[in-house]
Amino acid sequence: GDLSQEDFKSGFIALIGRPNVGKSTFINKFIGEKIAITSPIAQTTRNRLKVILTNEKSQIIFVDTPGIHKPHHLLGERLVQSAKRSIGDVDAVLVIFEASHSPGRGDAFILNLIRNLKIPVIVALNKWDLLALSQFKERKKEYFEFLEGTNWPVFCCSALTGQGCNELISEIEETLPFGPQLYPSDMNCDHPEKFLIAEFIREQVLINTREEVPHSVAVSIDKIEDITSKKKSEQKSRTGILATICVEKKSQKGILIGKGGSMLKKIGQESRMQIQTLINGNVYLELFVKVVPDWRSKSSRLNEFGYEG
Ligand code: GDP
Ligand code: K
Ligand code: MG
């Protein structure tokens, strides 16, 4: 017979963890396509991104948060505020630790932040794939000692390989309250495409320039327009996108453009591929680089780039 509406579960779960533990990778794994941006560089996720996983029994809404760390400037403070605010609005928390390391001071900081929460907490020990068989027992023991007194369920898993992820999803489903479906079944992300396009470009900047252009980079999308040819023979859709990459220093602009424009070309080509997959059509992408001194310290600038205060 029909599945009773009363059996349906739905709710919000915040992903909490230090930078680079794999929060965004988890989200992408669950959804089965690339939504959250991931990179080996910390603080890639700046804005809270909601990702929605719907099946016949439940709707899980993940809230991806920026990695929590000690704030060094205004942007850093906003990242921590944003993470804290996410915890305030949700039904449960998924806290992710990196099993490839023993628990350290940064992990203790996270633990203290959530220790006294009144909502359920689920623990994922991620990157389990990086451990040698001989390390399993010892590392598990370290984390169980670290988490002593919490009674939270603990899952060993790998967001990269998918190992242990189904069990984790089942536990999250169990934990969520009974409730109606909140978003349409085919909606898997709450951000407009424009936001994701900017994030894809920013990701390629971070990947290609590594440490040389740090987190003082922001991307604004200036124009998106349909430039599909009117000719019947060229029916494939084509979207034109103009975007500006803002950096703080003139030297960073130089690095971003590269010798004879080679770096900017590479960033453009690689982000164009990602955007084409996202919007399922051809893309013409034009990138500009602009120096905006000190944008991270200016409140108005932060608002302009979408970082709510
Ligand atoms: P976030 O900052 O917490 O969102 O972390 P990301 O999802 O951006 O991941 C940071 C880095 O760790 C990326 O290079 C990922 O590919 C890598 N990573 C994430 N999960 C795993 C995992 O389970 N195993 C391994 N080996 N690498 C992972
Ligand atoms: K990251
Ligand atoms: Mg992230």
Short mmCIF file of C-alpha atoms and ligand atoms in Angstrom, two decimals:
data_model
loop_
_atom_site.label_atom_id
_atom_site.label_comp_id
_atom_site.label_asym_id
_atom_site.label_seq_id
_atom_site.Cartn_x
_atom_site.Cartn_y
_atom_site.Cartn_z
CA GLY A 1 0.00 0.00 0.00
CA ASP A 2 0.90 3.66 0.08
CA LEU A 3 3.60 4.82 2.39
CA SER A 4 1.87 6.80 5.09
CA GLN A 5 2.64 10.51 5.07
CA GLU A 6 3.01 10.26 8.83
CA ASP A 7 6.08 8.06 8.45
CA PHE A 8 7.98 10.66 6.42
CA LYS A 9 10.99 12.29 8.04
CA SER A 10 12.51 15.64 7.21
CA GLY A 11 14.91 18.10 8.74
CA PHE A 12 18.06 20.15 8.64
CA ILE A 13 21.47 18.82 9.57
CA ALA A 14 24.53 21.05 9.90
CA LEU A 15 27.91 19.80 8.75
CA ILE A 16 30.50 20.93 11.24
CA GLY A 17 34.22 20.38 11.13
CA ARG A 18 37.61 21.94 10.74
CA PRO A 19 38.59 23.15 7.31
CA ASN A 20 39.49 20.35 4.91
CA VAL A 21 37.98 17.43 6.85
CA GLY A 22 35.77 16.67 3.83
CA LYS A 23 32.43 18.42 4.45
CA SER A 24 31.93 19.48 0.85
CA THR A 25 33.12 16.12 -0.46
CA PHE A 26 30.43 14.46 1.67
CA ILE A 27 27.75 16.66 0.22
CA ASN A 28 28.85 15.92 -3.33
CA LYS A 29 28.99 12.19 -2.59
CA PHE A 30 25.47 12.11 -1.17
CA ILE A 31 23.96 14.09 -3.99
CA GLY A 32 25.91 12.24 -6.65
CA GLU A 33 26.91 15.37 -8.51
CA LYS A 34 29.15 18.28 -7.95
CA ILE A 35 27.46 21.03 -5.97
CA ALA A 36 29.66 22.08 -3.10
CA ILE A 37 33.11 23.20 -4.11
CA THR A 38 35.98 21.16 -2.75
CA SER A 39 39.64 21.85 -2.84
CA PRO A 40 42.77 20.90 -0.94
CA ILE A 41 42.84 24.48 0.33
CA ALA A 42 41.10 25.39 3.58
CA GLN A 43 38.14 27.77 3.67
CA THR A 44 36.87 27.01 0.20
CA THR A 45 33.28 27.05 1.40
CA ARG A 46 32.42 30.60 2.40
CA ASN A 47 28.68 30.76 2.13
CA ARG A 48 26.25 28.41 3.74
CA LEU A 49 25.01 26.04 1.11
CA LYS A 50 21.92 23.89 1.58
CA VAL A 51 21.92 20.60 -0.23
CA ILE A 52 18.80 18.47 -0.32
CA LEU A 53 18.66 14.68 -0.44
CA THR A 54 15.15 13.29 -1.03
CA ASN A 55 13.94 9.68 -1.20
CA GLU A 56 10.59 7.90 -0.54
CA LYS A 57 11.15 7.89 3.21
CA SER A 58 12.85 11.15 3.98
CA GLN A 59 14.22 14.52 3.00
CA ILE A 60 17.57 15.43 4.51
CA ILE A 61 18.67 19.05 4.14
CA PHE A 62 22.41 19.40 4.68
CA VAL A 63 23.74 22.78 5.67
CA ASP A 64 27.39 23.03 4.63
CA THR A 65 29.34 25.47 6.77
CA PRO A 66 32.70 27.11 6.39
CA GLY A 67 35.39 25.35 8.36
CA ILE A 68 35.65 26.63 11.89
CA HIS A 69 38.94 28.17 12.88
CA LYS A 70 40.34 30.94 15.01
CA PRO A 71 39.36 34.23 13.39
CA HIS A 72 42.20 36.44 12.14
CA HIS A 73 40.27 39.22 10.46
CA LEU A 74 36.71 40.32 9.77
CA LEU A 75 36.08 37.65 7.15
CA GLY A 76 37.34 34.96 9.51
CA GLU A 77 35.00 36.16 12.23
CA ARG A 78 32.09 36.00 9.85
CA LEU A 79 32.97 32.44 8.95
CA VAL A 80 32.79 31.40 12.58
CA GLN A 81 29.58 33.37 13.12
CA SER A 82 28.08 31.70 10.09
CA ALA A 83 29.00 28.24 11.37
CA LYS A 84 27.59 29.02 14.81
CA ARG A 85 24.41 30.36 13.28
CA SER A 86 24.00 27.17 11.28
CA ILE A 87 24.10 25.13 14.47
CA GLY A 88 21.34 27.31 15.92
CA ASP A 89 18.80 26.53 13.18
CA VAL A 90 19.07 22.78 12.71
CA ASP A 91 17.56 19.49 13.91
CA ALA A 92 20.86 17.65 14.15
CA VAL A 93 24.60 18.06 13.65
CA LEU A 94 26.98 15.89 11.67
CA VAL A 95 30.45 16.58 13.00
CA ILE A 96 33.30 15.40 10.84
CA PHE A 97 36.81 14.64 12.06
CA GLU A 98 39.76 13.61 9.97
CA ALA A 99 40.62 10.03 10.93
CA SER A 100 43.92 10.33 9.09
CA HIS A 101 45.13 12.43 12.06
CA SER A 102 44.92 11.88 15.79
CA PRO A 103 42.52 14.33 17.49
CA GLY A 104 44.28 17.63 18.23
CA ARG A 105 43.65 21.11 19.60
CA GLY A 106 41.53 22.19 16.64
CA ASP A 107 39.31 19.16 17.14
CA ALA A 108 38.96 19.97 20.83
CA PHE A 109 37.83 23.47 19.84
CA ILE A 110 35.07 21.98 17.68
CA LEU A 111 34.09 19.51 20.38
CA ASN A 112 33.71 22.30 22.93
CA LEU A 113 31.56 24.29 20.55
CA ILE A 114 29.01 21.48 20.26
CA ARG A 115 29.42 19.49 23.46
CA ASN A 116 26.41 20.97 25.24
CA LEU A 117 24.01 21.06 22.30
CA LYS A 118 20.49 19.87 23.02
CA ILE A 119 20.07 18.36 19.55
CA PRO A 120 21.39 14.97 18.33
CA VAL A 121 24.98 14.83 17.12
CA ILE A 122 26.40 12.18 14.79
CA VAL A 123 30.16 11.74 14.40
CA ALA A 124 31.90 10.83 11.14
CA LEU A 125 35.55 9.82 11.22
CA ASN A 126 36.30 10.63 7.61
CA LYS A 127 39.22 9.76 5.31
CA TRP A 128 39.26 6.24 6.72
CA ASP A 129 40.64 5.17 3.31
CA LEU A 130 43.96 6.83 4.19
CA LEU A 131 44.53 4.55 7.18
CA ALA A 132 46.51 1.35 7.03
CA LEU A 133 44.73 -1.71 8.40
CA SER A 134 47.19 -1.81 11.30
CA GLN A 135 46.15 1.73 12.37
CA PHE A 136 42.38 1.09 12.61
CA LYS A 137 42.27 -0.10 16.19
CA GLU A 138 44.56 2.52 17.67
CA ARG A 139 42.94 5.48 15.84
CA LYS A 140 39.44 4.35 16.85
CA LYS A 141 40.58 4.13 20.44
CA GLU A 142 42.02 7.67 20.32
CA TYR A 143 38.77 9.12 19.01
CA PHE A 144 36.60 7.18 21.47
CA GLU A 145 38.71 8.55 24.32
CA PHE A 146 38.50 12.03 22.80
CA LEU A 147 34.69 11.77 22.57
CA GLU A 148 34.26 10.24 26.00
CA GLY A 149 31.13 11.36 27.83
CA THR A 150 29.22 12.32 24.69
CA ASN A 151 27.29 9.11 23.79
CA TRP A 152 27.19 10.20 20.14
CA PRO A 153 27.10 7.48 17.47
CA VAL A 154 30.41 7.25 15.59
CA PHE A 155 30.87 6.18 11.96
CA CYS A 156 34.13 5.39 10.20
CA CYS A 157 33.80 6.37 6.59
CA SER A 158 35.29 7.85 3.46
CA ALA A 159 33.51 10.63 1.61
CA LEU A 160 35.88 9.97 -1.27
CA THR A 161 35.25 6.23 -1.78
CA GLY A 162 31.76 6.11 -0.28
CA GLN A 163 32.80 3.51 2.29
CA GLY A 164 30.47 3.66 5.32
CA CYS A 165 28.35 6.45 3.81
CA ASN A 166 25.09 4.46 3.46
CA GLU A 167 25.18 3.52 7.14
CA LEU A 168 25.75 7.16 7.98
CA ILE A 169 22.77 8.28 5.86
CA SER A 170 20.55 5.66 7.55
CA GLU A 171 21.57 6.99 10.96
CA ILE A 172 20.82 10.57 9.89
CA GLU A 173 17.36 9.45 8.65
CA GLU A 174 16.71 7.73 11.97
CA THR A 175 17.67 10.86 13.85
CA LEU A 176 15.51 13.34 11.94
CA PRO A 177 12.04 14.21 13.24
CA PHE A 178 8.84 13.13 11.51
CA GLY A 179 7.69 15.86 9.19
CA PRO A 180 6.56 16.76 5.68
CA GLN A 181 8.69 17.17 2.57
CA LEU A 182 9.90 20.77 2.59
CA TYR A 183 11.43 21.12 -0.88
CA PRO A 184 10.43 19.65 -4.27
CA SER A 185 11.90 16.15 -4.91
CA ASP A 186 13.94 17.32 -7.89
CA MET A 187 15.52 20.27 -6.09
CA ASN A 188 18.96 19.44 -4.74
CA CYS A 189 20.40 22.82 -3.94
CA ASP A 190 19.03 26.11 -2.61
CA HIS A 191 21.46 28.40 -4.37
CA PRO A 192 20.88 29.93 -7.76
CA GLU A 193 23.09 28.87 -10.64
CA LYS A 194 24.76 32.27 -10.58
CA PHE A 195 26.19 31.56 -7.16
CA LEU A 196 27.48 28.14 -8.21
CA ILE A 197 29.09 29.59 -11.34
CA ALA A 198 31.00 32.10 -9.21
CA GLU A 199 32.03 29.31 -6.83
CA PHE A 200 33.34 27.14 -9.70
CA ILE A 201 35.50 30.02 -10.95
CA ARG A 202 36.76 30.72 -7.44
CA GLU A 203 37.60 27.04 -7.03
CA GLN A 204 39.74 27.04 -10.18
CA VAL A 205 41.55 30.17 -8.98
CA LEU A 206 42.38 28.44 -5.68
CA ILE A 207 43.42 25.17 -7.33
CA ASN A 208 45.59 26.76 -10.04
CA THR A 209 47.31 29.45 -8.02
CA ARG A 210 47.72 27.47 -4.79
CA GLU A 211 49.15 29.56 -1.98
CA GLU A 212 50.12 32.49 -4.20
CA VAL A 213 46.66 33.97 -4.36
CA PRO A 214 45.21 33.32 -0.94
CA HIS A 215 41.65 33.61 0.24
CA SER A 216 41.52 37.28 -0.56
CA VAL A 217 39.86 36.38 -3.84
CA ALA A 218 36.21 36.95 -4.66
CA VAL A 219 34.28 36.41 -7.86
CA SER A 220 31.34 38.45 -9.05
CA ILE A 221 29.18 37.49 -12.01
CA ASP A 222 28.54 40.65 -14.00
CA LYS A 223 26.40 39.30 -16.80
CA ILE A 224 24.77 36.07 -17.93
CA GLU A 225 23.00 36.08 -21.27
CA ASP A 226 21.65 33.68 -23.82
CA ILE A 227 23.79 34.00 -26.94
CA THR A 228 22.36 31.01 -28.81
CA SER A 229 22.73 31.49 -32.53
CA LYS A 230 19.54 32.37 -34.39
CA LYS A 231 20.68 30.20 -37.32
CA LYS A 232 18.68 26.95 -37.59
CA SER A 233 21.90 25.04 -38.38
CA GLU A 234 23.45 25.97 -34.99
CA GLN A 235 20.69 25.07 -32.56
CA LYS A 236 22.80 24.21 -29.52
CA SER A 237 22.24 26.65 -26.67
CA ARG A 238 25.08 28.99 -25.82
CA THR A 239 25.37 31.12 -22.71
CA GLY A 240 27.65 34.11 -22.42
CA ILE A 241 29.08 34.85 -18.96
CA LEU A 242 31.12 37.86 -17.87
CA ALA A 243 32.80 37.53 -14.48
CA THR A 244 35.26 39.58 -12.45
CA ILE A 245 37.84 38.09 -10.15
CA CYS A 246 38.71 40.55 -7.38
CA VAL A 247 42.02 40.40 -5.55
CA GLU A 248 43.56 42.63 -2.89
CA LYS A 249 47.01 43.26 -4.35
CA LYS A 250 48.45 44.21 -7.69
CA SER A 251 50.98 41.37 -7.41
CA GLN A 252 48.10 38.89 -7.11
CA LYS A 253 46.56 40.27 -10.26
CA GLY A 254 49.84 39.54 -12.05
CA ILE A 255 49.89 35.95 -10.83
CA LEU A 256 46.27 35.43 -11.83
CA ILE A 257 46.84 36.67 -15.36
CA GLY A 258 50.12 34.80 -15.79
CA LYS A 259 52.68 34.95 -18.59
CA GLY A 260 50.94 36.22 -21.69
CA GLY A 261 47.59 35.58 -20.00
CA SER A 262 48.27 31.85 -19.69
CA MET A 263 47.05 31.46 -16.11
CA LEU A 264 43.77 33.28 -16.66
CA LYS A 265 43.23 31.24 -19.80
CA LYS A 266 43.68 27.99 -17.88
CA ILE A 267 41.35 29.11 -15.09
CA GLY A 268 38.80 30.15 -17.71
CA GLN A 269 38.98 26.87 -19.61
CA GLU A 270 38.67 24.69 -16.53
CA SER A 271 35.82 26.61 -14.94
CA ARG A 272 34.04 26.75 -18.30
CA MET A 273 34.00 22.93 -18.41
CA GLN A 274 32.43 22.81 -14.93
CA ILE A 275 29.83 25.44 -15.79
CA GLN A 276 28.91 23.65 -19.02
CA THR A 277 28.17 20.50 -17.03
CA LEU A 278 26.12 22.48 -14.52
CA ILE A 279 23.93 24.26 -17.04
CA ASN A 280 24.05 21.52 -19.66
CA GLY A 281 24.92 23.77 -22.58
CA ASN A 282 27.75 25.59 -24.31
CA VAL A 283 29.37 28.46 -22.47
CA TYR A 284 31.37 31.46 -23.60
CA LEU A 285 33.20 32.76 -20.53
CA GLU A 286 35.07 36.03 -20.25
CA LEU A 287 37.08 36.73 -17.10
CA PHE A 288 38.40 40.06 -15.82
CA VAL A 289 40.75 40.65 -12.91
CA LYS A 290 40.35 43.68 -10.68
CA VAL A 291 42.33 44.92 -7.69
CA VAL A 292 40.13 45.97 -4.78
CA PRO A 293 42.47 46.80 -1.88
CA ASP A 294 41.44 45.40 1.48
CA TRP A 295 37.99 44.11 0.49
CA ARG A 296 37.96 41.62 3.34
CA SER A 297 38.04 44.36 5.97
CA LYS A 298 35.31 46.45 4.41
CA SER A 299 31.85 45.61 5.60
CA SER A 300 30.10 47.00 2.52
CA ARG A 301 32.31 44.94 0.24
CA LEU A 302 31.55 41.75 2.16
CA ASN A 303 27.84 42.37 1.71
CA GLU A 304 28.36 42.98 -2.00
CA PHE A 305 29.95 39.57 -2.35
CA GLY A 306 27.14 37.88 -0.45
CA TYR A 307 28.70 37.29 2.96
CA GLU A 308 25.89 38.17 5.31
CA GLY A 309 26.99 40.02 8.39
P1 GDP B 1 35.94 20.87 3.63
O1 GDP B 1 36.87 22.05 3.76
O2 GDP B 1 35.66 20.25 4.95
O3 GDP B 1 34.70 21.17 2.85
O4 GDP B 1 36.78 19.76 2.82
P2 GDP B 1 36.72 19.34 1.28
O5 GDP B 1 35.49 18.53 1.01
O6 GDP B 1 36.94 20.55 0.44
O7 GDP B 1 37.95 18.33 1.19
C1 GDP B 1 39.27 18.74 1.42
C2 GDP B 1 40.23 17.76 0.75
O8 GDP B 1 40.14 16.46 1.35
C3 GDP B 1 39.95 17.55 -0.74
O9 GDP B 1 41.18 17.46 -1.41
C4 GDP B 1 39.22 16.21 -0.78
O10 GDP B 1 39.37 15.52 -1.99
C5 GDP B 1 39.86 15.46 0.37
N1 GDP B 1 38.96 14.45 0.97
C6 GDP B 1 37.71 14.63 1.43
N2 GDP B 1 37.18 13.47 1.90
C7 GDP B 1 38.13 12.53 1.74
C8 GDP B 1 38.20 11.10 2.05
O11 GDP B 1 37.28 10.46 2.56
N3 GDP B 1 39.38 10.49 1.76
C9 GDP B 1 40.44 11.14 1.20
N4 GDP B 1 41.54 10.43 0.96
N5 GDP B 1 40.40 12.45 0.90
C10 GDP B 1 39.27 13.15 1.16
K K B 2 38.34 22.79 1.58
MG MG B 3 33.91 22.94 2.14
#
